[in-house]
XYZ file of C-alpha atoms in Angstrom:
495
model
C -68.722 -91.231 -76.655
C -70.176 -88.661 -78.242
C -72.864 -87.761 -76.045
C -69.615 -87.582 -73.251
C -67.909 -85.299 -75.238
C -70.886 -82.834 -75.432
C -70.712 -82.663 -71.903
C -67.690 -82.151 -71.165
C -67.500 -79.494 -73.735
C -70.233 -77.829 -72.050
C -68.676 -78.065 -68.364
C -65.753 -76.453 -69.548
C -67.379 -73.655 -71.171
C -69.996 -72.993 -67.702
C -66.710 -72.902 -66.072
C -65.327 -70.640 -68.432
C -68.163 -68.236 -68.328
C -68.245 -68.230 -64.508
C -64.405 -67.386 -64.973
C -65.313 -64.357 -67.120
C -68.241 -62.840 -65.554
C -66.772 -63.222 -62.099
C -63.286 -61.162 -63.568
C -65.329 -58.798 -65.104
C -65.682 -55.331 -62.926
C -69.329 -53.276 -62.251
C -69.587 -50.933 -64.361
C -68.212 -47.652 -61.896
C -69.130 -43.835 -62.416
C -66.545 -41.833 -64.382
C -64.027 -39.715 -62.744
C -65.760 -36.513 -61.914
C -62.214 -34.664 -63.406
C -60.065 -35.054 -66.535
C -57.041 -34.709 -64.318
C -55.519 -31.427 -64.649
C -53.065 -30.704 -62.256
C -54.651 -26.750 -62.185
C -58.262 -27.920 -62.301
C -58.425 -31.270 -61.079
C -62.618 -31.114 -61.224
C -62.879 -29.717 -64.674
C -63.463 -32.002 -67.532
C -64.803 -35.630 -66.580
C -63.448 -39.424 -67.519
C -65.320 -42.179 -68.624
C -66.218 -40.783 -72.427
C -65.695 -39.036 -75.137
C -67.412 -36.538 -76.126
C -67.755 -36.516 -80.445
C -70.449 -33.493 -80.871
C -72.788 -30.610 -79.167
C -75.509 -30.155 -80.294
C -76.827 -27.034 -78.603
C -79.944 -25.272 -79.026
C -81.227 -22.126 -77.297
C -83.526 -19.691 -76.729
C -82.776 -16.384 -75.404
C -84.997 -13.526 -73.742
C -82.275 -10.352 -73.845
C -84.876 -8.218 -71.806
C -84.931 -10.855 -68.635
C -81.386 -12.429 -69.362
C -83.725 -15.915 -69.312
C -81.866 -18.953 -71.184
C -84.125 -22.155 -71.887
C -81.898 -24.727 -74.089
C -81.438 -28.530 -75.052
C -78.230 -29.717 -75.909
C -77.242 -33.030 -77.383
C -73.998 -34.385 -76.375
C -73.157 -37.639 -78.902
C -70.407 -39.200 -76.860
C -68.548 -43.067 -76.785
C -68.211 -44.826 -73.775
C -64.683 -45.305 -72.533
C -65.291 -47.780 -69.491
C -68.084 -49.284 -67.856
C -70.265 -46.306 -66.504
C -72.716 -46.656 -63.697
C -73.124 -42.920 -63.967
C -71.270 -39.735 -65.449
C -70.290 -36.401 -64.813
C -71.087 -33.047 -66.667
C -69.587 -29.790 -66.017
C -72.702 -27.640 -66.249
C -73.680 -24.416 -63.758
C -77.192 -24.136 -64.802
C -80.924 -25.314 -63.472
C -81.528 -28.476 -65.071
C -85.387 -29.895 -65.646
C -84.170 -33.149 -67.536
C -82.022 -35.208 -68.674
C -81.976 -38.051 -70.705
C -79.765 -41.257 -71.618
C -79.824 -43.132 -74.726
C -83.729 -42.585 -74.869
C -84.255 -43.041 -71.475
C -85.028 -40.660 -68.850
C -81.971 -40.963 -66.313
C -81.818 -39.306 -62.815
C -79.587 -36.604 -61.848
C -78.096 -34.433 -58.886
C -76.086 -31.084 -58.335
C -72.504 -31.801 -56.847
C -70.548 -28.615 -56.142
C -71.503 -25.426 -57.955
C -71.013 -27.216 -61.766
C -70.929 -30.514 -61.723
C -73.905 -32.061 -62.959
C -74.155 -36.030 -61.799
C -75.935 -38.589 -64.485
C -77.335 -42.290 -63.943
C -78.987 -43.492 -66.621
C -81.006 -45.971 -66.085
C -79.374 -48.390 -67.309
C -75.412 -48.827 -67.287
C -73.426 -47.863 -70.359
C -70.883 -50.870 -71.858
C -67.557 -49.410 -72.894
C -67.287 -48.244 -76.404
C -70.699 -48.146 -76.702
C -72.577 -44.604 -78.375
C -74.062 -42.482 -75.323
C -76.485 -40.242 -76.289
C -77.446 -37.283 -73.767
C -79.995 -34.967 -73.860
C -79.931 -32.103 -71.316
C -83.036 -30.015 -70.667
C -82.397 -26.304 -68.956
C -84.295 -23.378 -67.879
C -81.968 -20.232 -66.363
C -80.756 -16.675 -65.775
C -76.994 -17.210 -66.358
C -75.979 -13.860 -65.565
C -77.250 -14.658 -61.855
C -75.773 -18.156 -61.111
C -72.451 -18.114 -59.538
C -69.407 -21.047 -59.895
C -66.174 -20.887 -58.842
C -66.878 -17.870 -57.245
C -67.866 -15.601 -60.360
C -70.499 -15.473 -63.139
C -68.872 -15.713 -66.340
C -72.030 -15.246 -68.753
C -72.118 -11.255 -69.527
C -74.798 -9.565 -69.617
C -74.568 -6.103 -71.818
C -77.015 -2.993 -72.798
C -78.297 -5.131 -75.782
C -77.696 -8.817 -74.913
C -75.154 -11.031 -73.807
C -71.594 -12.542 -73.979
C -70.980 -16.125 -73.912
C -66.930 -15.805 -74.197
C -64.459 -16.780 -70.963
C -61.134 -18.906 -70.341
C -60.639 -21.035 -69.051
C -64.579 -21.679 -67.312
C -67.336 -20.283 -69.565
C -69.397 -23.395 -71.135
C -71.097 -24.336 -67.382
C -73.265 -20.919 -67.951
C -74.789 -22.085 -71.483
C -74.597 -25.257 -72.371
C -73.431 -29.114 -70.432
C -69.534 -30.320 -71.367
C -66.796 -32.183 -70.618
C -65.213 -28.895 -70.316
C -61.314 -29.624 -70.668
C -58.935 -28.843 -73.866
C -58.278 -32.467 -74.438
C -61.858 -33.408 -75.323
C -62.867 -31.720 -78.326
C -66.125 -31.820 -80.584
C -67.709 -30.714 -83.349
C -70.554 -28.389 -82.398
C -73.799 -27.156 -84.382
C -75.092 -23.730 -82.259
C -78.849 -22.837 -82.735
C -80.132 -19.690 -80.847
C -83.817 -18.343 -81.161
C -83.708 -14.349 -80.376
C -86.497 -11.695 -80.700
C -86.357 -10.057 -84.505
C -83.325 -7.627 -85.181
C -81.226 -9.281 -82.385
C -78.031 -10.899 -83.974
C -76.561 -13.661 -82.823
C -73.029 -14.493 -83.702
C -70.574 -18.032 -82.923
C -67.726 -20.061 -84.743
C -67.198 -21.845 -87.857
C -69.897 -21.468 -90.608
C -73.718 -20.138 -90.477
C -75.860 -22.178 -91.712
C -79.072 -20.356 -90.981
C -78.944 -16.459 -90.954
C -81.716 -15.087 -89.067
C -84.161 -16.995 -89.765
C -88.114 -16.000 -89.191
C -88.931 -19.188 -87.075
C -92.216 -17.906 -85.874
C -94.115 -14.328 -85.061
C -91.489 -11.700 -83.398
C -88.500 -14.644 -83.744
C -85.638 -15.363 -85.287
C -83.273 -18.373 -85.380
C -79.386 -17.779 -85.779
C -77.810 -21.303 -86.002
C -74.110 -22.189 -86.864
C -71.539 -25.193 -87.149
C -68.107 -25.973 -86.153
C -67.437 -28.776 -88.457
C -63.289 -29.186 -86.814
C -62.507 -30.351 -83.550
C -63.296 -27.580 -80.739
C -61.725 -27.035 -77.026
C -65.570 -26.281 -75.403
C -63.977 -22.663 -73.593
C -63.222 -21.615 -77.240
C -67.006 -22.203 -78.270
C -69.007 -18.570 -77.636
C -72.294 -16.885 -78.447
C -72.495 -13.353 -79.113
C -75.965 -11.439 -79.006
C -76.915 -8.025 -79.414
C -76.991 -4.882 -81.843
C -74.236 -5.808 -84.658
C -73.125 -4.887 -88.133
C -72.633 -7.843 -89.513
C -70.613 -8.405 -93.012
C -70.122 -11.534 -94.820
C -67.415 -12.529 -97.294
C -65.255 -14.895 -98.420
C -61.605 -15.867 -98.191
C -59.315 -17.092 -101.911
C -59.652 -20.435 -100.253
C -63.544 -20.513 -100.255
C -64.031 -20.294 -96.826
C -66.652 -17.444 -95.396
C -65.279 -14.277 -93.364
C -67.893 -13.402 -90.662
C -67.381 -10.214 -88.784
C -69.691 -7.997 -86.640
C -69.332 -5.125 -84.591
C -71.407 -3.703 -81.925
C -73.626 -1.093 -83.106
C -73.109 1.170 -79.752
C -69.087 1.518 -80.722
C -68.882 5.436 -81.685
C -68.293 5.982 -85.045
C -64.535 6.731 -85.020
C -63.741 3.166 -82.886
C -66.062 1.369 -84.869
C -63.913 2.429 -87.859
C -60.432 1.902 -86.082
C -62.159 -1.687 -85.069
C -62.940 -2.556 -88.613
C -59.309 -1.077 -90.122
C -58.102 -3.883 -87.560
C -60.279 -6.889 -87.656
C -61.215 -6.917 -91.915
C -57.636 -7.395 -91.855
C -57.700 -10.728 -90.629
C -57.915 -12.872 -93.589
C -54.298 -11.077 -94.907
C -52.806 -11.788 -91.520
C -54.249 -15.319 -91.741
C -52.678 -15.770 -94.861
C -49.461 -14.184 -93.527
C -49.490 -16.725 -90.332
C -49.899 -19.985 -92.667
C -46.789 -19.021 -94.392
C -44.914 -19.456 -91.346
C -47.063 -22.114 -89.391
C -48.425 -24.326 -91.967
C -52.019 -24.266 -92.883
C -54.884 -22.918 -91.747
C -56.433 -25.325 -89.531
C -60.366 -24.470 -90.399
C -62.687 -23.742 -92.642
C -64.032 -20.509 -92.053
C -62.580 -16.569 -90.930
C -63.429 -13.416 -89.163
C -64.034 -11.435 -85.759
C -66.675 -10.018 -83.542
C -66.076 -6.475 -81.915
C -68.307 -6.404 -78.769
C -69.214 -2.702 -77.181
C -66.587 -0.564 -75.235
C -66.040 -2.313 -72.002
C -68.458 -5.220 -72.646
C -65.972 -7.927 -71.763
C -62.529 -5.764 -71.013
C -60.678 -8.275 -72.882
C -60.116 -10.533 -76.310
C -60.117 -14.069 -76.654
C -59.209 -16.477 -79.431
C -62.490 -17.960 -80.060
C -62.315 -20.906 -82.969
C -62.444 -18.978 -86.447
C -63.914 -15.886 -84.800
C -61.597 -14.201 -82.064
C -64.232 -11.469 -79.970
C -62.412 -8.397 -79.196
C -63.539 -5.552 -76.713
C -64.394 -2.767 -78.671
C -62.405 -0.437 -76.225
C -59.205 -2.479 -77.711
C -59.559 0.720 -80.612
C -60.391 3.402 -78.539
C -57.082 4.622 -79.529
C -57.087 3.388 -83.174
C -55.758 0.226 -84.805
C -54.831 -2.111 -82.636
C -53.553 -5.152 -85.552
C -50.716 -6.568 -82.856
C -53.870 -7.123 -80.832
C -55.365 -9.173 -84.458
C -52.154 -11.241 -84.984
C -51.966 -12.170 -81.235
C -55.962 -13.769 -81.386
C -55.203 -14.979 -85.139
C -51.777 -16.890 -83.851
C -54.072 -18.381 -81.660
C -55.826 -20.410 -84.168
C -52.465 -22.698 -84.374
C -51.193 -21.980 -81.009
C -54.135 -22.638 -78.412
C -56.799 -24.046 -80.818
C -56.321 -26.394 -83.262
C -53.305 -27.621 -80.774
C -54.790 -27.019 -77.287
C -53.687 -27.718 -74.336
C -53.091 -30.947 -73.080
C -52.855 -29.482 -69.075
C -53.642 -25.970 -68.386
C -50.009 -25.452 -67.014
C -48.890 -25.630 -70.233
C -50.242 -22.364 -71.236
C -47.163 -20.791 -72.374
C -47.813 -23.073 -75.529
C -50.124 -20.088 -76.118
C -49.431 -17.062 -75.282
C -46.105 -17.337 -75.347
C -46.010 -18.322 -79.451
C -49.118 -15.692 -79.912
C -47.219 -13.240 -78.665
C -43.588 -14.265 -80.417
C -46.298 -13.494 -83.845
C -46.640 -10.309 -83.010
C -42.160 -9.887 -82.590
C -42.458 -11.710 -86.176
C -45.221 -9.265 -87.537
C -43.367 -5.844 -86.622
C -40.383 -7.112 -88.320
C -42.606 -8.347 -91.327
C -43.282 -3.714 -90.947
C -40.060 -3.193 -90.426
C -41.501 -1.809 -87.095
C -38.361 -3.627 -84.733
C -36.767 -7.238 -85.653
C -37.674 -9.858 -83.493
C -34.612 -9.857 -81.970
C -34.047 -6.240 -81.119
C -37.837 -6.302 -79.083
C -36.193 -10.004 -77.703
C -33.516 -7.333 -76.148
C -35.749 -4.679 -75.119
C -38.021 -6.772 -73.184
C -34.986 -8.937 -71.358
C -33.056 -5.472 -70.785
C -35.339 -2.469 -70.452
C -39.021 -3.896 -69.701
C -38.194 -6.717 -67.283
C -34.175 -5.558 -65.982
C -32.622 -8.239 -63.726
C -34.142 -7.132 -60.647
C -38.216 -7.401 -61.901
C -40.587 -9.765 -59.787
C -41.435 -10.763 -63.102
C -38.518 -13.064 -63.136
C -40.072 -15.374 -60.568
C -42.764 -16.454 -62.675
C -42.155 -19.376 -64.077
C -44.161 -19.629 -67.687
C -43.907 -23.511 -67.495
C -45.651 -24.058 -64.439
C -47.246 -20.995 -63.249
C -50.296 -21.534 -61.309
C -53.504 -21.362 -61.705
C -53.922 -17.635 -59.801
C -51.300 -16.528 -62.503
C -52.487 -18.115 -65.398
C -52.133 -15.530 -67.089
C -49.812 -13.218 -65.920
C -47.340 -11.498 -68.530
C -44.476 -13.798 -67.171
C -46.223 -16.055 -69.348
C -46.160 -14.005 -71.921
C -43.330 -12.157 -72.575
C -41.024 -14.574 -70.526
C -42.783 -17.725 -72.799
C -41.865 -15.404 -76.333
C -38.159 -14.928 -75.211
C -38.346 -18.425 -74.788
C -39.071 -19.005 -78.081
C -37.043 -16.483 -79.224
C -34.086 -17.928 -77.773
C -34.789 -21.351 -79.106
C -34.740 -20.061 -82.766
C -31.280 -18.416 -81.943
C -30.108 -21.384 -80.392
C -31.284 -23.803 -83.624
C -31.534 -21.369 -86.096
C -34.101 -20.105 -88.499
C -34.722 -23.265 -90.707
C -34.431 -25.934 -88.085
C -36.807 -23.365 -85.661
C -39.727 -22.603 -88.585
C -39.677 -26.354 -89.046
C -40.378 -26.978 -85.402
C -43.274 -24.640 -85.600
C -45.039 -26.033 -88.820
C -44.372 -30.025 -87.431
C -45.872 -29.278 -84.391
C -49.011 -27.517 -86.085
C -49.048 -30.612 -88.400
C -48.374 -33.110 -85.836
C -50.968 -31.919 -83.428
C -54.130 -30.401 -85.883
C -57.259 -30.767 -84.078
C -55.550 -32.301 -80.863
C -53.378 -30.840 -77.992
C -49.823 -31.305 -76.906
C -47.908 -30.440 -73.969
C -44.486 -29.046 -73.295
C -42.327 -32.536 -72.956
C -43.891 -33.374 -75.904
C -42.862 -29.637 -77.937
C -39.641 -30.723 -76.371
C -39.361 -34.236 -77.385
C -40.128 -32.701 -80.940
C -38.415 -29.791 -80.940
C -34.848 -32.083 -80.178
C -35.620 -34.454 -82.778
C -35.689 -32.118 -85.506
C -32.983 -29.729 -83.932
C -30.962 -32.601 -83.003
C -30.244 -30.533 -79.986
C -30.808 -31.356 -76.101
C -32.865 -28.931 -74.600
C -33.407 -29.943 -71.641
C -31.066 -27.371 -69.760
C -32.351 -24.944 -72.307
C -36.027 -25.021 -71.400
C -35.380 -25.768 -67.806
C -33.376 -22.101 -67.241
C -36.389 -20.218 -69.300
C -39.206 -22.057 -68.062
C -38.390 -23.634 -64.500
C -35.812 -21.648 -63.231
C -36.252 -18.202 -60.988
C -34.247 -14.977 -62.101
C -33.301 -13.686 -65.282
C -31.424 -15.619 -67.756
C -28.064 -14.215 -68.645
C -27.838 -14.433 -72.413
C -24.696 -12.198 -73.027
C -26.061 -9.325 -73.754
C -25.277 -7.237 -70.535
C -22.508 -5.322 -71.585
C -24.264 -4.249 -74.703
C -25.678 -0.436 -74.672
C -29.401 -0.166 -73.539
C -31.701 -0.803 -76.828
C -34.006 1.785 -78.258
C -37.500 1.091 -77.983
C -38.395 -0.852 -80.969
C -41.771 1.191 -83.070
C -44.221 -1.727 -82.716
C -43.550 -1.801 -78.844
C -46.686 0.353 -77.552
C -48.824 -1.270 -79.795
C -47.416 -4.729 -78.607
C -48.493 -3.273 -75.082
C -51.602 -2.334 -75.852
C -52.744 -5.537 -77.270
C -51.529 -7.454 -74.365
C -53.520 -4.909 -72.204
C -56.669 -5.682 -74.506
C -55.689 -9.583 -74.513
C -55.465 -10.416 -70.754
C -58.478 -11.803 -69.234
């Protein structure tokens, strides 16, 4: 009886196991896209990444780039192989200690099978071996890495990672990232977050500049600077270090208007956390590049990099609060689809209403009435841009954002200043170190309001022409003080 038990017991379970591992699928190669509706081939699916670990050499009289980076990633299916977004020659590549085989699809995307198939939720562990000249290679049509008089420029958005180091290159998969770069003596080398080894003799003619981004970071928001820079190091009340460098080719009187702007940024820092809760990281600052290096500024995590031709015509600190706002607006929340870029700019740029009336430069609302009656009158082109969706060749037009600050603008009229400021700080809070997208702002933005929006956002974000808010009949408004400085920091800002 026993003995018949036992086998039964065991017939049932063979039959069991047959049932499992016939219902069980192959393990299948990730999705070679993260499924943006702008960008459906940037980012990848199939994992996660957790951390970069990136580590570089650099040659600034060839432009030659010879790295390793690390990616420590988790498994989120079955993977028979697996994307990278990645531009650059690449001599090896390894999987979870095992060398793994790889091809060139397109002009970035780097295909992996290890060689042997990777169990969901399981660590991956890739090790990417590379040997370029960046400023040479061409994706998407361009080169993105910048090569200057003195070095280079690692700093682009939305593409820019593919030229210096492998990714899952999308907003919605952040990492942590530790940036090593090797550079001849009395070449600087400047990234985000904290350095934790400052030129470094590493061995005869040398030195190694390495730093870490301890927070969560979008991989277009991760940059290298390298070249001829003051540097100056100091830190914030919090603790937290204040890195900022300037190139040492600015002339002396834009070097100084750069440095009146940017060693401002820890008081405008602490000026934007009193409005937006928090400051989302742990360390401060800004990089000024050389006059016409990059002909624009970017946010970059803790350190924003500004072109130093931004001061050719003095302080530009609109230009500082725009890149600062950022560090809510763009960073620590990101994008969850690149259409949803008004998230951005358009809140950046409302700062920079809230910081002229903080100078008593023009309210808010009076450069809210300027720009919808005397910069952009009824008739402007500019009115059939739609900020909420407006495609990828205008990513970045100013429809998106001037139109995407009126719209926030208007939503603060429409719910007033508490309920409005408490939109703002639960959206920083509910989204630190992740991303969002505009149904979801909505979603929040009518629970707290207790409001429906819907119509709202749908006339100032969807709809062609010029909203009429009431205020036609009104005499045309004076230009508010802070405007031409608004202007030229949107000039220095656009990509």
């Amino acid at each position: 009886m026993l003995r018949r038990t036992i086998t039964v017991t065991a017939a049932v379970l063979a039959v069991v196991l047959t049932v499992q591992t016939g219902s069980r699928a192959a393990p299948a190669p990730g999705s070679p896209g993260a499924g943006d509706v702008y960008y459906p081939e940037y980012g990848n699916g199939g994992y996660d990444v957790g951390h970069y670990d990136i580590r570089l050499r650099y040659h600034p009289d060839t432009d030659r780039l010879t790295g390793a980076t690390t990616i420590l990633a988790t498994a989120t299916q079955d993977l028979s192989r697996f994307n990278l977004d990645f531009a650059l020659r690449t001599t090896s590549v390894r999987v979870n200690n095992r060398p793994a085989t790889f091809a060139r699809q397109g002009d970035h995307e780097l295909v992996v099978t290890p060689a042997r198939p990777i169990t969901k939720g399981t660590p991956l562990t890739v090790v990417v071996e590379y040997d370029d000249i960046p400023s040479t290679v061409v994706a998407a049509g361009f080169t993105s890495w910048n090569r200057t008089d003195d070095g280079a420029l690692a700093v682009g958005e939305p593409e820019i990672a593919w030229w210096w180091y492998p990714s899952n290159d999308h907003p919605t998969d952040k990492a942590s990232f530790d940036v090593s770069v090797l550079v001849p003596d009395g070449v600087e080398v400047i990234s985000n977050g904290t350095p934790t080894r400052w030129a470094t003799p590493a061995f005869a003619g040398w030195d190694r500049w390495s730093w870490r981004q301890e927070k969560p970071q979008a991989t277009y928001l991760a940059f290298l600077a390298i070249g001829d820079f003051d540097t100056y190091q100091d830190t914030s009340a919090d603790g937290s270090p204040i890195v900022t460098a300037y190139n040492t080719r600015l002339d002396p009187v834009t070097a100084a208007a750069a440095r009146a702007s940017v060693e401002r940024s820890d008081e405008i820092t602490d000026w934007a956390a009193g409005l937006f809760g928090p400051y989302p990281f742990g360390a401060r600052g800004g990089v000024v590049t050389g006059a016409g290096d990059q002909g624009f500024a970017l946010e970059t995590q803790t350190r924003p990099v500004y072109d130093g031709r931004s001061f050719l015509r003095g302080t530009n600190n609109s230009l500082v609060v725009h890149e600062l706002a950022h560090q809510w607006f763009g960073d620590s929340v990101a994008l969850g689809q690149w259409k949803d870029i008004w998230l951005n700019e358009g809140f950046a740029t409302y700062a920079q209403w809230l910081w002229s009336e903080e100078q008593g430069e023009g309210t808010a609302a009076e450069l809210a009435h300027y720009v919808w009656s005397e910069v952009h009158p009824a008739g402007d082109p500019f009115w059939q841009v739609l900020p909420g969706d407006p495609g990828p060749d205008r990513l970045f037009h100013s429809a998106v954002y001037d139109r995407g600050a009126l719209t926030v603008h208007h939503l603060r009229e429409l719910v007033g200043d508490e309920k409005f400021f408490a939109i703002l700080r639960a959206w920083t809070e509910t989204n630190e170190h992740g991303d969002g997208t505009t149904p979801e702002f909505q979603a929040l933005a009518e629970q707290i309001s207790g409001q429906d929006l819907d119509a709202f956002l749908q006339t100032w974000l969807y709809t062609p022409g010029r909203p009429e808010i009431g205020l036609s009949t009104l005499a045309a408004p004076a230009e508010p003080k802070s405007w031409q400085r608004i202007v030229a920091a949107h000039e220095a800002a656009h990509p």
